Amino acid sequence: MRDFDYFRPATISDAVAAAAEPGSAYLAGGTNLLDLMKGGITSPERIVDISRLPELNRIETLDDGGLRIGALVRNADLAHDPAFAKAYPAVAEALLSGASAQLRNAATVGGNLLQRTRCSYFYDTASACNRRQPGSGCSALGGENRLHAILGWSDACIATHPSDFCVPLVALDAVVEIEGKEGRRHVTLEEFHRLPGDTPQRETVLQPGELIVAVRLPAQAASFASHARYLKVRERTSYAFAVVSAAAALVVDRGKIRGARLALGGVAAKPWRARSAEAVLLGADADEASFVRAADAALADASPSGDNAFKIELARRIVVRALTSALAGTPAVMPALPASPFSSLPGVRHDA
Amino acid sequence: MTLELGLNQQPAHTRQGSSIGQPLTRRDGFLKVTGTARYAADNHPPGMLYAVLAVSSIARGRVVSLDIEAAKAHSGVVEVMTPLNRPALATDPDAKDHPFMFRLDLLQNDGVRYPNQSIAVVIAETLEAATEGAALLSPRYETEPARVGLDGAESFVPRGVGVGNPAVQQMGDVEAGLESARTRIEATYETPAQYHNAMEPHAIVAAWDGDRLSIDTPSQGLAMAQGRIAGLFGIAPQNVHIRSPFLGGGFGSKGMISGPQVLGILAAKLVGRPVKLVLRREQMFGPVGHRAPTRQTLRMGMDGEGRLTAISHHARTTSSTFDDFFEPAADASHTLYASPAIATSHDAVRLDTGTPLFMRAPGEATGSIALESAIDEAAHACGMDPLEFRLRNYAEVEPMTGKPFSSKALRECYEQAAEAFGWAGRPLEPRRMRDADGYLTGWGMGTATFPAIMFQAEARAVLRADGSGLMETGAQDMGQGAWTAFAQIAADGLGLDIDQIDFRAGSSDLPNAGIAGGSGHTATAGMAIHNAGAAVIARLADLATRNEASPLFGAGNEGVLARGGRLYRRDDESRGESYTEILARAGLAEIEGHGKGAPDPTSQEAYAKHAHGAVFAEVKVDPDLGQIRVTRLVGAFAAGRVINPRLVRSQYYGGMIWGVSFALHEEAVTDRRSGRIQNANLAEYHVPVNADVPSVEALLVHEDDPHVNALGIKGVGEIGITGTAGAVANAVWHATGVRPRRFPIRIEDLLG
Ligand SMILES: Cc1cc2nc3c(=O)[nH]c(=O)nc-3n(C[C@H](O)[C@H](O)[C@H](O)COP(=O)(O)OP(=O)(O)OC[C@H]3O[C@@H](n4cnc5c(N)ncnc54)[C@H](O)[C@@H]3O)c2cc1C
Ligand code: SF4
């Protein structure tokens, strides 16, 4: 590991000031950053340890009925907050389907948004990777890419964003609260992550040194509470990233869909809000035929970036299933296997 | 080395009567759960430095430059070892005097023959400095194209497979058998490269004192490691002292001393200080062995009654470009199913990978998943229940050799496991069962088998004047429970309670216990222990029965029994005396005995010796999404005498879970262009987690075997994988109607 400076600010403004130096990185739970540093994928010169900033550790209800989640709230704490899990069950389910119990205890809200892709070539410093080293090429193209993107990819990069948490968040119109030298700004999560285009190294709209201070959910997000699910297909029952996932949330009134939210995970370099599918659903009958049409709309622009054509069909089916589950209603208690296709099997919750 | 623990901490050990057969908890369990068991990397001798490997990022070519200056300039770096300054060795690491002398990469030149090959070692005051030093070497290469995959090079027929079996074997006329068959099947299955991935990485702490070498390193074969190291350094074997009290798993990858371990010794020699070297997880994907991928084609013919008329099993596998190990996958068809004609054959290609090696059930695991899948296809082709089909083709003698089995309780295994699982009433056709939630449900089965192997071992027993006993053998505990099972055999061998025994193992200065491998450690070292105990008791009996003052006078050696620290007359158990009394009368402080364990050559000739089992699996498959979950596993195994049912059951559980892993999870993904492994970490190299194995049951089926050895022990370490992997695959077929042809089974294979 390379030598680096370590700085532990006492306030948000100290943190932002400290991170203004080039080569700085914020340290939150460290579950991604430390791996990247050990592997030589990133080598920050200065670590700004925000993990003990108390201001960022709160979950607050806002006057307008929205919710504000501090950037340092741990994934596990958020998922297990009873009020939160009741109002935003799909988000809690997504959180609990991610990583392992130990990792969720350490991982933070901000860190989860900013976790890097799991593309193996990105982690393998001997391989060319435009995201890690702009202009070097993309080894995943023509390589081992069965888990890579089917939407929004470019020849410069076909990686996916691996977060589960972000998928229901983007469906629910979450907003990222950012603090920088110029003060505070708000960006929707949908706009927060960028598609690769020619500059895959620019993964988000964050400017160097900017700090995520919170994620907000608007009041309306809670209106889906009774019909919201997250579904994650993966290659073992737990402790695996999504092959494809989907968050679906509905408001249904007398058989008609009055509100619809849909987002996909594991398909693109960002959590993928499927607005065209939502448009299909709005006002339609709440039935399988509508869900199939929505799935077709969601995947209309999909194309394989390699040996991953199966993900397109899989994504369609996941959309249909997620919408079907959402229609059936949010389960009264968190399933034993959150977000799993087997979540209806009874059992004690497996945390790893 | 003695296991330092107070047995009074574990009341579970308190019991009366013979030790063998008791479900004792692990004697080392307390140390392990309290974190006080000392593994190799936990050692820090004074003055120790840290060594870190620099490994090649290319698969094939040459290192043309290393920035040694930059590494050395980094604060804390003491030395950089490269081919230029690596201390001389007495033996060429590329020499191969016998098939088990594997070639090692010890910086003998600038060549690169696989990714993650060691190309330099950086030695520093701290781990961090050594790690950064290794990064600063920034190697440059002359790269040649990598040879990757089962078709990556020209194929050839190896001279031998596995431990030197013929690559091609034939019994009867297979083509005629296929010709005459009423029903035929032909199917090809692929299995991926897998890596042992023991939890504990290969680690070594090495310290030289003149020409004496002291090392802490995990080893499944202490005497072999000692000999190999002594040969490489040109010193006497007794000058090499290896301590290996605990292994955090080995699975075959710690059977032979590996290149990185020897580099740790070389580094210590170069700097003249003790050195610790621990592999990083990704560095374990190359120099410490793996299970080679296979592509297997099976052809079977059946007559009108569902009797096999022929089995043909061909396996393609891979090895490295510079050494020989060939996964003997097709040999799995030699022992299980009766057929008038059996042909097995292998061919191989040489790739730019590290040399493959024995990995838990080498050949048996890969071969079993293909064979059991094909048997399932054959049963279905004949319209028969898979269990009925297996019973119809039950081998009363070993099919390939015609030898009788030394014992074979496979029928009982089928019966008991089928009963416990509830197999009866299973629909023959696939995709017929759904549960209440709509999941496709499938039931599959597989037969498990593994040969009962013995190596050579020795043990030394001592009985002391105070009535306590000592048993010494350099046995290896990889987590399987050797500390406990051997102490149980020792206690019975010496006729003492287990608490009266000081059992020593895990060190190369003890008698050679052979290797912990081939599922043969308990049988081999166990027999040495048993015989050493018997030698002591014989001397003791001699002292007593020849002495007029003894109540045993005149009973004759055969006329006495040893139990609970006393000798008794066999014909009158009220007459006896304690060991202490006998030793005191003879004026002896202690008596000593030696014992050996080895296969019996005559019974070896006469009998086929195998452990057997039957495994039944239930899987659920999401009908739309293709995700699979194994909901139930039931296995029944017959493997001769059970020394400790708790430990044996754990071995079966572990093996069965590994079988699930084989069918559904494990695969090293290799970049088709560079030959580099893309998932060399435990996040992406999947093995099952708890949620993947909700219910596992292992039944122990009674089996007496008078021929394998005096204790009747076969072996249980590997058999659980076999049968299980196929059972899961067959259950997936039964659930979905899709026949898995490549492993691990992937979601896309089931999307339809
Ligand atoms: C084995 C493994 C399995 C995993 N499986 C899953 C999974 O199934 N699903 C899933 O969703 N995730 C999974 N993860 C990823 C895990 O969720 C992330 O590692 C975690 O959320 C990151 O949070 P952190 O607080 O530890 O971030 P850190 O590692 O501390 O930081 C990550 C990045 O974010 C930056 N950062 C952190 N906080 C802020 C802030 N407030 N403002 C600005 N920048 C910031 C850091 O500088 C760094 O670049 C897995 C991780 C591992 C190691
Ligand atoms: S897909 Fe993106 S992250 Fe992966 S190698 Fe290509 S550029 Fe790098």
PDB file of C-alpha atoms in Angstrom, chain B residues 29-114:
ATOM      1  CA  GLY B  29     -12.061 -26.915  19.173  1.00  0.00           C
ATOM      2  CA  PHE B  30     -11.533 -24.791  22.257  1.00  0.00           C
ATOM      3  CA  LEU B  31      -8.289 -23.362  20.857  1.00  0.00           C
ATOM      4  CA  LYS B  32      -9.954 -22.595  17.564  1.00  0.00           C
ATOM      5  CA  VAL B  33     -13.056 -20.889  18.847  1.00  0.00           C
ATOM      6  CA  THR B  34     -10.995 -18.795  21.227  1.00  0.00           C
ATOM      7  CA  GLY B  35      -8.530 -17.816  18.508  1.00  0.00           C
ATOM      8  CA  THR B  36      -5.559 -19.311  20.321  1.00  0.00           C
ATOM      9  CA  ALA B  37      -4.789 -22.085  17.846  1.00  0.00           C
ATOM     10  CA  ARG B  38      -1.557 -20.977  16.259  1.00  0.00           C
ATOM     11  CA  TYR B  39      -1.516 -21.262  12.479  1.00  0.00           C
ATOM     12  CA  ALA B  40       1.685 -20.835  10.483  1.00  0.00           C
ATOM     13  CA  ALA B  41       1.219 -17.135   9.772  1.00  0.00           C
ATOM     14  CA  ASP B  42       0.606 -16.424  13.474  1.00  0.00           C
ATOM     15  CA  ASN B  43       4.310 -16.924  14.226  1.00  0.00           C
ATOM     16  CA  HIS B  44       6.648 -13.964  14.650  1.00  0.00           C
ATOM     17  CA  PRO B  45      10.173 -15.043  15.583  1.00  0.00           C
ATOM     18  CA  PRO B  46      12.423 -12.195  16.757  1.00  0.00           C
ATOM     19  CA  GLY B  47      14.009 -10.222  13.924  1.00  0.00           C
ATOM     20  CA  MET B  48      11.516 -11.470  11.384  1.00  0.00           C
ATOM     21  CA  LEU B  49      11.088  -9.727   8.025  1.00  0.00           C
ATOM     22  CA  TYR B  50       8.136  -9.825   5.656  1.00  0.00           C
ATOM     23  CA  ALA B  51       8.401 -11.164   2.144  1.00  0.00           C
ATOM     24  CA  VAL B  52       5.896 -10.392  -0.591  1.00  0.00           C
ATOM     25  CA  LEU B  53       5.798 -12.030  -3.997  1.00  0.00           C
ATOM     26  CA  ALA B  54       5.776 -10.100  -7.209  1.00  0.00           C
ATOM     27  CA  VAL B  55       3.889 -12.237  -9.690  1.00  0.00           C
ATOM     28  CA  SER B  56       3.596 -12.210 -13.445  1.00  0.00           C
ATOM     29  CA  SER B  57       0.620 -10.568 -15.061  1.00  0.00           C
ATOM     30  CA  ILE B  58       1.215 -12.391 -18.334  1.00  0.00           C
ATOM     31  CA  ALA B  59       0.645 -16.048 -19.055  1.00  0.00           C
ATOM     32  CA  ARG B  60       3.627 -16.712 -21.259  1.00  0.00           C
ATOM     33  CA  GLY B  61       6.846 -14.976 -22.159  1.00  0.00           C
ATOM     34  CA  ARG B  62       9.790 -13.424 -20.388  1.00  0.00           C
ATOM     35  CA  VAL B  63      10.427 -10.728 -17.812  1.00  0.00           C
ATOM     36  CA  VAL B  64      12.652  -8.179 -19.532  1.00  0.00           C
ATOM     37  CA  SER B  65      12.962  -5.657 -16.761  1.00  0.00           C
ATOM     38  CA  LEU B  66      12.245  -5.056 -13.111  1.00  0.00           C
ATOM     39  CA  ASP B  67      12.766  -1.719 -11.401  1.00  0.00           C
ATOM     40  CA  ILE B  68      14.768  -3.157  -8.533  1.00  0.00           C
ATOM     41  CA  GLU B  69      16.201   0.275  -7.709  1.00  0.00           C
ATOM     42  CA  ALA B  70      12.773   1.755  -7.144  1.00  0.00           C
ATOM     43  CA  ALA B  71      11.741  -1.114  -4.901  1.00  0.00           C
ATOM     44  CA  LYS B  72      14.933  -0.942  -2.893  1.00  0.00           C
ATOM     45  CA  ALA B  73      14.641   2.797  -2.522  1.00  0.00           C
ATOM     46  CA  HIS B  74      11.263   2.407  -0.826  1.00  0.00           C
ATOM     47  CA  SER B  75      11.559   2.936   2.879  1.00  0.00           C
ATOM     48  CA  GLY B  76      11.616  -0.335   4.806  1.00  0.00           C
ATOM     49  CA  VAL B  77      12.587  -2.549   1.893  1.00  0.00           C
ATOM     50  CA  VAL B  78      15.599  -4.660   2.822  1.00  0.00           C
ATOM     51  CA  GLU B  79      16.216  -6.777  -0.251  1.00  0.00           C
ATOM     52  CA  VAL B  80      14.749  -7.795  -3.564  1.00  0.00           C
ATOM     53  CA  MET B  81      15.251 -11.378  -4.632  1.00  0.00           C
ATOM     54  CA  THR B  82      15.283 -12.043  -8.376  1.00  0.00           C
ATOM     55  CA  PRO B  83      16.915 -14.685 -10.586  1.00  0.00           C
ATOM     56  CA  LEU B  84      20.106 -12.591 -10.341  1.00  0.00           C
ATOM     57  CA  ASN B  85      20.662 -12.946  -6.607  1.00  0.00           C
ATOM     58  CA  ARG B  86      18.510 -15.850  -5.550  1.00  0.00           C
ATOM     59  CA  PRO B  87      20.631 -18.167  -3.342  1.00  0.00           C
ATOM     60  CA  ALA B  88      21.848 -21.283  -5.109  1.00  0.00           C
ATOM     61  CA  LEU B  89      19.910 -24.509  -4.821  1.00  0.00           C
ATOM     62  CA  ALA B  90      21.374 -28.022  -4.716  1.00  0.00           C
ATOM     63  CA  THR B  91      18.662 -29.350  -7.035  1.00  0.00           C
ATOM     64  CA  ASP B  92      17.231 -27.884 -10.196  1.00  0.00           C
ATOM     65  CA  PRO B  93      13.624 -26.935  -9.405  1.00  0.00           C
ATOM     66  CA  ASP B  94      12.739 -28.225 -12.860  1.00  0.00           C
ATOM     67  CA  ALA B  95      14.185 -31.669 -12.131  1.00  0.00           C
ATOM     68  CA  LYS B  96      11.630 -34.452 -11.772  1.00  0.00           C
ATOM     69  CA  ASP B  97      12.922 -37.662 -10.219  1.00  0.00           C
ATOM     70  CA  HIS B  98       9.501 -39.187  -9.664  1.00  0.00           C
ATOM     71  CA  PRO B  99       5.908 -38.395 -10.638  1.00  0.00           C
ATOM     72  CA  PHE B 100       5.125 -36.646  -7.347  1.00  0.00           C
ATOM     73  CA  MET B 101       8.069 -34.308  -7.578  1.00  0.00           C
ATOM     74  CA  PHE B 102       6.321 -31.329  -9.079  1.00  0.00           C
ATOM     75  CA  ARG B 103       8.360 -28.675 -10.841  1.00  0.00           C
ATOM     76  CA  LEU B 104       8.564 -25.421  -8.925  1.00  0.00           C
ATOM     77  CA  ASP B 105       9.002 -21.815  -9.957  1.00  0.00           C
ATOM     78  CA  LEU B 106      11.869 -20.625  -7.813  1.00  0.00           C
ATOM     79  CA  LEU B 107      13.231 -17.753  -9.890  1.00  0.00           C
ATOM     80  CA  GLN B 108      15.430 -20.136 -11.861  1.00  0.00           C
ATOM     81  CA  ASN B 109      15.241 -17.864 -14.895  1.00  0.00           C
ATOM     82  CA  ASP B 110      13.340 -14.941 -16.418  1.00  0.00           C
ATOM     83  CA  GLY B 111      10.726 -17.160 -18.065  1.00  0.00           C
ATOM     84  CA  VAL B 112       7.000 -16.860 -17.435  1.00  0.00           C
ATOM     85  CA  ARG B 113       4.834 -19.911 -17.973  1.00  0.00           C
ATOM     86  CA  TYR B 114       1.547 -18.942 -16.307  1.00  0.00           C
TER      87      TYR B 114
END
